[in-house]
Amino acid sequence: ETSGKSLKDGIVLYAGEDRASLVPVSTSLNTEQGFRGLVAMSGAQNGAYRVYDFSGNIADRIPAEATPSKAGADFTVVPDSATVTVYDSEGASVAPTAVSDKSFNLDMGSYTYKVEKDGYETATGGFEITEEDAAAAARHTINVTLVAVGPVNTTVTITVKVLAHDADTCGNALTYKQNPDKYFSILNGESYAVTFDRSDAMADQALIAALIANDIEYEIRNGYFASIGEYGELDHGPNSGWLFMVNGVASTVSANAYHFTNDSEMVFFYTDDFSKDYGSEAWQDDPTEPSQSEPEATLFSDVPTDHWAYEFVKALAERGIIKGYGDGTYGAKDPIARRDIVVILWRLCGEEEAQYANDFTDVPEGEYYTQAIAWAVKNGIVNGIGGGKFDPTASVTREQLAVMLYRLAASKGIPLSGEGAPEFTDAADISDFAVEAVAAMAAAGVITGTDAGAFLPKETANRCEAAAMVFRFDALK
């Protein structure tokens, strides 16, 4: 017990959270002196005790092997309410410390762990406590982010319909909205179903697969289907061409930017006048008429007004810097792909024209991200992965995104410094190439850590996190 005014109180005041060390812990001498002081005080209370000369105390003559060092593993998990269980090499669970149910004191050996929570996929892994770890009582931080349980299926099936009308009797005045009974399928059947991996389910690819399977020729210009079969853009007047709907809703983005997340029906139809057909609300020229394409309160169904990233997503979406999948969702929890973050940064900078040849074999000409990647490479914001490839669909980690923003700032002459940056608990996990960028972005308030003070540098950045970082970065300009 302490009185609140004793020497013991002064020592205890500096006790670490793990109750196994005294802060600061940059040197073991501080902890050793503190605990020797506590031991000496306890001994003195029970009789004569050598307070300044420890050579005569029995406690100091206990063989080292009788008090083996313990290393430790401390887990930082997202969500924080997830349960962590650690198992030894025999499969027996290890009790956590009294300080935290996510902190473990461990002997030398091999260990596995399981992190679980209802509604999330269980994460497992393993780690080693070496003889050196045990001798130094080293502690390891293990970061685990659980993924919310999504749809069981990893594929989506798109039912494609391609509809047109009789060119000889339409009088160049038919629309699908007003004359659906005049339309017929130009496929061999009423529809064609195609299945994709969820990550690759794009509207343009679904249509192309249906057209090829039905031996129908097509032409794409600037990402738009200029002609399908015998029906071409402007053939039936200045407003004629191809449009498409998904599940009965007109798309507000082009086919090469529309990403499917669930099984859907897609209808491509040829209209004689797009200004009078489905989706025409999105192209109104009269500024006095309110647009009905993207109601503000329901901009994206998966980013409601009480979502932590709502204001970031809303602000960037209203400026056209970020866009959703076209089915009313933003893909809030989806990883941000290399091609998409580059497009976002390109738009943020006003879609600057890059005079740079596209040398990447996996970046086709005419895609929505082609010009953006050329711009980003020219300005030193991103590089390829080697072998003439860019890997446009690969996910971006949090530290990689920090580096991209840091390089963009440099290209724009925005002065940044890592001075005053918060120290993340997992700073040792940040790659060497990203240390300077993370510090600068953190000091500028562009990136933040978790409630536990971790940055999680190797974790994939999701689309909402990317929106938040880009929004904060834009405030620096």
Coordinates of C-alpha atoms in Angstrom, one line a residue:
E1 CA 0.0 0.0 0.0
T2 CA 1.1 3.6 -0.6
S3 CA 0.4 6.8 1.3
G4 CA 0.5 9.1 -1.7
K5 CA 3.5 10.9 -0.5
S6 CA 6.1 8.2 -0.1
L7 CA 9.2 7.3 -2.2
K8 CA 7.3 4.2 -3.3
D9 CA 4.6 6.4 -4.8
G10 CA 7.3 8.2 -6.8
I11 CA 8.5 5.0 -8.3
V12 CA 5.1 3.5 -9.0
L13 CA 4.2 6.8 -10.7
Y14 CA 6.5 5.7 -13.6
A15 CA 5.1 2.2 -13.9
G16 CA 4.5 1.1 -17.5
E17 CA 1.0 0.0 -18.6
D18 CA 2.2 -3.6 -18.7
R19 CA 3.3 -3.4 -15.1
A20 CA 6.5 -5.1 -16.1
S21 CA 8.6 -2.1 -16.8
L22 CA 9.1 1.6 -15.8
V23 CA 8.9 4.4 -18.4
P24 CA 10.8 5.6 -20.2
V25 CA 11.7 2.1 -21.5
S26 CA 14.4 3.1 -23.9
T27 CA 16.9 1.6 -21.5
S28 CA 16.6 -1.4 -19.3
L29 CA 18.6 0.4 -16.6
N30 CA 15.7 2.6 -15.7
T31 CA 13.4 -0.4 -15.1
E32 CA 16.2 -2.3 -13.2
Q33 CA 16.8 0.7 -10.9
G34 CA 13.1 1.2 -10.2
F35 CA 12.4 -2.4 -9.3
R36 CA 15.6 -2.6 -7.2
G37 CA 14.3 0.4 -5.3
L38 CA 10.9 -1.3 -4.7
V39 CA 12.6 -4.5 -3.6
A40 CA 14.9 -2.6 -1.3
M41 CA 12.0 -0.7 0.3
S42 CA 10.1 -3.9 0.9
G43 CA 13.2 -5.5 2.4
A44 CA 13.9 -2.6 4.7
Q45 CA 10.3 -2.7 6.1
N46 CA 11.0 -6.3 7.2
G47 CA 14.3 -5.6 8.9
A48 CA 17.9 -4.8 8.1
Y49 CA 18.5 -4.6 4.3
R50 CA 21.3 -3.3 2.2
V51 CA 19.6 -0.4 0.3
Y52 CA 22.7 1.0 -1.6
D53 CA 24.9 -2.1 -1.6
F54 CA 23.0 -5.1 -3.1
S55 CA 25.8 -7.6 -2.9
G56 CA 24.7 -9.0 0.5
N57 CA 21.0 -9.4 -0.4
I58 CA 19.7 -12.9 -1.0
A59 CA 17.5 -11.8 -3.8
D60 CA 20.5 -10.7 -5.9
R61 CA 22.1 -14.1 -5.6
I62 CA 19.3 -16.1 -7.2
P63 CA 20.7 -17.9 -10.3
A64 CA 19.6 -16.3 -13.6
E65 CA 18.0 -19.5 -14.8
A66 CA 15.6 -19.4 -11.8
T67 CA 14.1 -16.1 -13.2
P68 CA 14.0 -16.6 -17.0
S69 CA 13.3 -13.6 -19.2
K70 CA 9.9 -13.3 -20.8
A71 CA 9.4 -11.9 -24.3
G72 CA 6.0 -10.6 -25.3
A73 CA 3.5 -10.2 -28.1
D74 CA 1.0 -7.2 -28.1
F75 CA -1.9 -7.3 -30.6
T76 CA -3.4 -4.2 -32.2
V77 CA -6.6 -5.4 -33.8
V78 CA -9.4 -3.7 -35.8
P79 CA -12.1 -3.8 -34.6
D80 CA -10.8 -3.4 -31.1
S81 CA -13.5 -5.6 -29.7
A82 CA -12.2 -8.7 -31.5
T83 CA -11.0 -11.6 -29.4
V84 CA -7.3 -12.7 -29.6
T85 CA -6.3 -16.2 -28.6
V86 CA -2.6 -17.4 -28.7
Y87 CA -1.6 -21.1 -28.7
D88 CA 1.7 -22.7 -27.9
S89 CA 3.4 -25.4 -30.0
E90 CA 1.3 -28.0 -28.2
G91 CA -2.0 -26.3 -29.1
A92 CA -2.7 -25.1 -25.6
S93 CA -4.0 -21.6 -25.2
V94 CA -1.8 -19.0 -23.5
A95 CA -3.3 -16.8 -20.8
P96 CA -3.0 -13.0 -21.6
T97 CA -1.5 -10.6 -19.1
A98 CA -3.5 -9.0 -16.4
V99 CA -3.0 -5.6 -18.1
S100 CA -4.6 -6.4 -21.4
D101 CA -6.4 -9.4 -23.0
K102 CA -4.4 -8.7 -26.2
S103 CA -1.0 -8.7 -24.5
F104 CA 0.9 -12.0 -23.8
N105 CA 4.2 -12.8 -22.0
L106 CA 5.8 -15.7 -23.7
D107 CA 8.8 -18.1 -23.5
M108 CA 11.0 -19.0 -26.4
G109 CA 9.1 -21.1 -28.9
S110 CA 6.6 -21.2 -31.8
Y111 CA 3.1 -19.7 -31.4
T112 CA 0.0 -19.4 -33.5
Y113 CA -2.9 -17.0 -33.0
K114 CA -6.5 -16.5 -33.9
V115 CA -8.4 -13.2 -34.0
E116 CA -12.2 -13.5 -34.3
K117 CA -15.4 -11.5 -34.0
D118 CA -19.0 -12.2 -35.1
G119 CA -19.6 -10.7 -38.5
Y120 CA -16.0 -10.8 -39.6
E121 CA -13.7 -13.3 -41.2
T122 CA -11.4 -15.0 -38.6
A123 CA -7.7 -14.2 -39.0
T124 CA -5.0 -16.6 -38.1
G125 CA -1.2 -16.5 -38.2
G126 CA 2.0 -17.5 -36.4
F127 CA 5.2 -16.1 -35.0
E128 CA 8.4 -17.1 -33.3
I129 CA 9.9 -16.0 -29.9
T130 CA 13.6 -16.6 -30.4
E131 CA 16.2 -17.2 -27.8
E132 CA 17.4 -13.6 -28.4
D133 CA 13.9 -12.3 -27.9
A134 CA 13.5 -14.1 -24.6
A135 CA 16.9 -13.0 -23.4
A136 CA 16.2 -9.4 -24.2
A137 CA 12.5 -9.6 -23.0
A138 CA 11.7 -8.1 -26.4
R139 CA 8.1 -7.3 -27.2
H140 CA 6.5 -7.7 -30.7
T141 CA 3.5 -5.8 -32.0
I142 CA 1.2 -7.8 -34.3
N143 CA -1.3 -5.8 -36.3
V144 CA -4.5 -7.6 -37.5
T145 CA -7.4 -6.0 -39.3
L146 CA -10.4 -8.2 -39.7
V147 CA -12.5 -8.2 -42.9
A148 CA -16.3 -7.9 -42.6
V149 CA -18.0 -10.9 -43.9
G150 CA -19.3 -10.2 -47.4
P151 CA -21.3 -12.2 -49.9
V152 CA -20.4 -15.9 -49.9
N153 CA -20.0 -15.9 -53.7
T154 CA -16.8 -14.6 -55.2
T155 CA -18.3 -14.4 -58.6
V156 CA -21.2 -12.4 -60.2
T157 CA -23.3 -13.3 -63.1
I158 CA -24.5 -10.5 -65.5
T159 CA -27.5 -11.2 -67.7
V160 CA -26.9 -9.0 -70.8
K161 CA -29.6 -7.8 -73.2
V162 CA -28.9 -5.8 -76.3
L163 CA -32.0 -4.2 -77.8
A164 CA -32.6 -2.2 -81.0
H165 CA -35.6 -1.2 -83.2
D166 CA -36.5 -1.3 -86.9
A167 CA -34.5 1.4 -88.6
D168 CA -36.9 1.4 -91.6
T169 CA -40.0 2.3 -89.6
C170 CA -38.7 4.3 -86.6
G171 CA -38.6 7.6 -88.3
N172 CA -35.5 8.4 -86.2
A173 CA -37.8 9.2 -83.3
L174 CA -38.0 6.1 -81.1
T175 CA -36.8 5.9 -77.5
Y176 CA -36.7 2.9 -75.2
K177 CA -38.4 4.9 -72.5
Q178 CA -41.4 5.8 -74.6
N179 CA -41.6 2.8 -77.0
P180 CA -40.3 -0.4 -75.2
D181 CA -42.7 -2.6 -77.2
K182 CA -40.9 -1.5 -80.5
Y183 CA -37.5 -3.0 -79.3
F184 CA -36.2 -6.5 -80.0
S185 CA -33.0 -8.4 -79.1
I186 CA -30.2 -8.4 -81.6
L187 CA -28.6 -11.4 -79.8
N188 CA -29.3 -14.9 -80.9
G189 CA -31.5 -15.2 -77.9
E190 CA -33.4 -12.9 -75.6
S191 CA -30.3 -12.5 -73.4
Y192 CA -26.8 -13.8 -72.7
A193 CA -25.4 -14.6 -69.2
V194 CA -21.7 -14.1 -68.4
T195 CA -19.9 -14.8 -65.1
F196 CA -16.9 -12.9 -63.8
D197 CA -14.8 -12.8 -60.6
R198 CA -16.2 -9.9 -58.6
S199 CA -13.0 -7.9 -59.0
D200 CA -13.2 -8.1 -62.8
A201 CA -17.0 -7.6 -63.3
M202 CA -17.1 -4.5 -65.5
A203 CA -20.0 -3.5 -67.7
D204 CA -18.0 -3.1 -70.9
Q205 CA -16.4 -6.5 -70.5
A206 CA -19.8 -8.1 -69.9
L207 CA -21.2 -6.6 -73.1
I208 CA -18.1 -7.5 -75.2
A209 CA -18.4 -11.1 -74.0
A210 CA -22.0 -11.2 -75.1
L211 CA -21.3 -9.7 -78.5
I212 CA -18.4 -12.0 -79.2
A213 CA -20.4 -15.0 -78.2
N214 CA -23.2 -13.9 -80.6
D215 CA -20.9 -13.0 -83.5
I216 CA -21.8 -9.3 -83.4
E217 CA -19.3 -6.7 -84.5
Y218 CA -18.8 -3.6 -82.4
E219 CA -16.6 -0.5 -82.3
I220 CA -15.3 1.4 -79.2
R221 CA -14.2 5.0 -79.4
N222 CA -12.9 6.8 -76.3
G223 CA -14.4 4.2 -74.0
Y224 CA -17.9 4.5 -75.6
F225 CA -19.6 1.8 -77.8
A226 CA -19.9 3.9 -80.9
S227 CA -21.5 1.0 -82.9
I228 CA -23.0 -2.4 -82.2
G229 CA -24.0 -4.5 -85.2
E230 CA -25.8 -2.3 -87.7
Y231 CA -26.5 0.5 -85.3
G232 CA -24.0 3.3 -85.0
E233 CA -23.8 6.6 -83.1
L234 CA -25.5 9.5 -85.0
D235 CA -27.0 7.1 -87.5
H236 CA -30.6 8.1 -86.5
G237 CA -29.9 11.7 -85.8
P238 CA -27.6 14.0 -83.7
N239 CA -28.8 12.5 -80.4
S240 CA -28.8 8.9 -81.4
G241 CA -26.6 6.2 -79.9
W242 CA -26.2 3.4 -77.3
L243 CA -27.2 3.7 -73.6
F244 CA -27.4 1.1 -70.9
M245 CA -29.3 0.4 -67.7
V246 CA -28.6 -1.9 -64.8
N247 CA -31.4 -3.5 -62.9
G248 CA -33.8 -0.9 -64.4
V249 CA -31.7 2.1 -63.5
A250 CA -29.9 4.2 -66.1
S251 CA -26.2 4.3 -65.5
T252 CA -24.5 7.6 -64.7
V253 CA -21.0 6.4 -65.7
S254 CA -19.6 4.9 -68.8
A255 CA -19.5 1.1 -69.3
N256 CA -15.8 0.9 -68.8
A257 CA -16.2 2.5 -65.3
Y258 CA -19.2 0.5 -64.1
H259 CA -18.3 -2.2 -61.7
F260 CA -20.8 -4.9 -60.7
T261 CA -20.8 -6.1 -57.1
N262 CA -23.8 -8.4 -57.3
D263 CA -25.7 -10.5 -59.9
S264 CA -27.4 -8.1 -62.2
E265 CA -29.3 -7.6 -65.4
M266 CA -27.8 -5.1 -67.9
V267 CA -29.8 -3.8 -70.9
F268 CA -27.9 -2.0 -73.7
F269 CA -30.4 -0.2 -76.0
Y270 CA -30.1 2.0 -79.0
T271 CA -32.0 5.3 -78.8
D272 CA -32.8 7.8 -81.4
D273 CA -32.8 10.7 -78.9
F274 CA -30.8 10.3 -75.6
S275 CA -32.2 13.6 -74.3
K276 CA -35.7 12.0 -74.1
D277 CA -34.6 8.6 -72.9
Y278 CA -33.8 7.0 -69.6
G279 CA -31.0 8.8 -67.8
S280 CA -31.6 12.1 -69.6
E281 CA -31.9 13.8 -66.2
A282 CA -28.2 13.5 -65.9
W283 CA -27.6 15.5 -69.0
Q284 CA -30.0 18.5 -68.5
D285 CA -28.7 21.7 -69.9
D286 CA -31.2 24.0 -68.2
P287 CA -29.5 25.1 -64.9
T288 CA -32.9 26.1 -63.5
E289 CA -34.0 22.5 -63.5
P290 CA -32.7 20.4 -60.6
S291 CA -30.7 17.3 -61.5
Q292 CA -32.2 14.1 -60.3
S293 CA -29.2 11.9 -61.1
E294 CA -27.5 11.9 -57.6
P295 CA -29.7 13.1 -54.7
E296 CA -27.4 14.6 -52.2
A297 CA -28.7 12.7 -49.1
T298 CA -28.4 9.3 -50.8
L299 CA -25.3 9.9 -52.9
F300 CA -24.2 6.3 -52.3
S301 CA -26.2 3.7 -50.5
D302 CA -23.2 2.3 -48.6
V303 CA -22.0 5.7 -47.3
P304 CA -25.0 7.0 -45.3
T305 CA -25.0 10.4 -43.7
D306 CA -23.8 9.0 -40.3
H307 CA -20.8 7.2 -41.9
W308 CA -17.5 8.5 -40.6
A309 CA -16.3 9.2 -44.2
Y310 CA -19.6 10.8 -45.4
E311 CA -18.4 14.4 -45.6
F312 CA -15.1 13.4 -47.4
V313 CA -16.9 11.2 -49.9
K314 CA -19.7 13.7 -50.5
A315 CA -17.3 16.7 -51.0
L316 CA -15.1 14.8 -53.5
A317 CA -18.1 13.2 -55.4
E318 CA -19.8 16.6 -55.8
R319 CA -16.6 17.8 -57.5
G320 CA -16.4 14.8 -59.8
I321 CA -13.1 13.7 -58.2
I322 CA -14.5 10.3 -57.0
K323 CA -17.3 8.2 -58.5
G324 CA -19.2 5.2 -57.5
Y325 CA -19.8 1.9 -59.3
G326 CA -22.9 3.1 -61.1
D327 CA -25.3 0.9 -59.1
G328 CA -25.7 3.5 -56.4
T329 CA -22.8 2.2 -54.2
Y330 CA -19.4 3.6 -53.6
G331 CA -17.7 0.4 -52.6
A332 CA -16.9 1.9 -49.2
K333 CA -15.1 -1.2 -47.8
D334 CA -13.5 -2.2 -51.1
P335 CA -9.7 -1.9 -51.5
I336 CA -8.6 1.1 -53.6
A337 CA -6.9 -0.1 -56.8
R338 CA -3.8 1.4 -58.2
R339 CA -5.6 2.6 -61.3
D340 CA -8.4 4.2 -59.3
I341 CA -6.3 6.1 -56.9
V342 CA -4.2 7.4 -59.8
V343 CA -7.4 8.5 -61.6
I344 CA -8.6 10.3 -58.4
L345 CA -5.3 12.2 -58.1
W346 CA -5.5 13.0 -61.8
R347 CA -8.9 14.5 -61.4
L348 CA -7.8 16.4 -58.2
C349 CA -5.2 18.1 -60.4
G350 CA -7.7 19.1 -63.1
E351 CA -7.1 16.1 -65.4
E352 CA -3.9 17.5 -66.7
E353 CA -2.8 16.3 -70.2
A354 CA 0.3 14.1 -70.0
Q355 CA 2.6 14.1 -73.0
Y356 CA 4.0 10.7 -72.1
A357 CA 3.9 7.4 -74.1
N358 CA 2.1 4.5 -72.4
D359 CA 4.7 1.7 -72.3
F360 CA 2.9 -0.6 -70.0
T361 CA 1.7 -3.8 -71.6
D362 CA -1.2 -4.2 -69.1
V363 CA -2.6 -0.7 -69.5
P364 CA -4.7 -0.7 -72.7
E365 CA -5.3 2.4 -74.7
G366 CA -8.6 4.2 -74.4
E367 CA -9.4 3.0 -70.8
Y368 CA -10.7 5.5 -68.2
Y369 CA -7.4 5.2 -66.4
T370 CA -4.9 5.2 -69.3
Q371 CA -4.3 8.9 -69.5
A372 CA -4.2 9.2 -65.7
I373 CA -1.5 6.6 -65.4
A374 CA 0.6 8.4 -68.1
W375 CA 0.2 11.6 -66.2
A376 CA 1.2 10.1 -62.8
V377 CA 4.3 8.4 -64.3
K378 CA 5.4 11.6 -66.0
N379 CA 5.1 13.5 -62.7
G380 CA 6.9 10.8 -60.7
I381 CA 3.9 10.0 -58.5
V382 CA 3.9 6.3 -59.4
N383 CA 6.1 3.8 -61.2
G384 CA 5.6 0.4 -62.8
I385 CA 6.2 -2.9 -61.1
G386 CA 8.9 -4.0 -63.6
G387 CA 8.7 -6.1 -66.7
G388 CA 6.8 -3.4 -68.6
K389 CA 3.8 -3.8 -66.3
F390 CA 1.9 -1.4 -64.1
D391 CA -0.5 -3.9 -62.3
P392 CA -3.5 -1.5 -62.5
T393 CA -5.9 -3.7 -60.5
A394 CA -3.6 -4.3 -57.5
S395 CA -4.6 -2.9 -54.1
V396 CA -2.8 0.0 -52.5
T397 CA -1.5 -0.2 -49.0
R398 CA -1.8 2.7 -46.5
E399 CA 2.0 3.5 -46.7
Q400 CA 2.0 3.3 -50.5
L401 CA -0.9 5.9 -50.6
A402 CA 1.1 8.1 -48.2
V403 CA 4.0 7.9 -50.6
M404 CA 1.9 8.8 -53.6
L405 CA 0.5 11.9 -51.9
Y406 CA 3.9 12.9 -50.7
R407 CA 5.3 12.7 -54.3
L408 CA 2.3 14.6 -55.6
A409 CA 3.0 17.4 -53.1
A410 CA 6.6 17.5 -54.2
S411 CA 5.5 17.7 -57.9
K412 CA 3.3 20.7 -57.0
G413 CA 5.9 22.4 -54.8
I414 CA 3.9 22.0 -51.6
P415 CA 6.4 22.2 -48.7
L416 CA 6.1 19.4 -46.2
S417 CA 8.1 18.3 -43.2
G418 CA 7.9 15.4 -40.8
E419 CA 8.6 17.7 -37.8
G420 CA 6.0 17.3 -35.1
A421 CA 4.6 14.1 -36.6
P422 CA 2.9 11.7 -34.1
E423 CA 4.8 8.6 -33.3
F424 CA 2.9 5.5 -34.3
T425 CA 3.1 2.5 -32.1
D426 CA 3.9 0.3 -35.2
A427 CA 6.5 2.8 -36.7
A428 CA 9.0 -0.1 -36.9
D429 CA 6.7 -1.8 -39.4
I430 CA 6.8 1.1 -41.9
S431 CA 8.9 0.3 -44.9
D432 CA 12.1 2.3 -45.4
F433 CA 10.9 3.8 -48.6
A434 CA 7.8 5.2 -46.9
V435 CA 9.2 6.5 -43.5
E436 CA 9.7 10.0 -44.7
A437 CA 6.4 10.2 -46.5
V438 CA 4.4 8.8 -43.6
A439 CA 6.0 11.3 -41.2
A440 CA 5.3 14.2 -43.5
M441 CA 1.7 13.2 -44.2
A442 CA 1.1 12.6 -40.5
A443 CA 2.5 15.9 -39.5
A444 CA 0.3 17.6 -42.0
G445 CA -2.8 15.9 -40.7
V446 CA -3.4 14.0 -44.0
I447 CA -3.1 10.6 -42.4
T448 CA -4.1 9.5 -38.9
G449 CA -3.7 6.3 -36.9
T450 CA -6.1 4.0 -35.1
D451 CA -7.5 4.7 -31.7
A452 CA -4.6 2.5 -30.3
G453 CA -2.1 4.8 -32.0
A454 CA -1.1 2.4 -34.8
F455 CA -0.8 3.4 -38.5
L456 CA -1.1 -0.2 -40.0
P457 CA 1.2 0.6 -42.9
K458 CA 0.9 -2.7 -44.7
E459 CA -2.9 -2.9 -44.5
T460 CA -4.8 -2.2 -47.7
A461 CA -6.4 1.2 -47.9
N462 CA -10.1 1.0 -48.6
R463 CA -12.0 3.5 -50.8
C464 CA -13.3 5.5 -47.9
E465 CA -9.9 5.8 -46.3
A466 CA -8.5 7.0 -49.7
A467 CA -11.2 9.6 -50.0
A468 CA -10.4 10.9 -46.5
M469 CA -6.7 11.2 -47.2
V470 CA -7.2 12.9 -50.6
F471 CA -9.7 15.4 -49.1
R472 CA -7.2 16.3 -46.3
F473 CA -4.4 16.5 -48.8
D474 CA -6.4 18.9 -51.0
A475 CA -6.6 21.3 -48.1
L476 CA -2.8 21.7 -48.3
K477 CA -2.8 23.2 -51.8

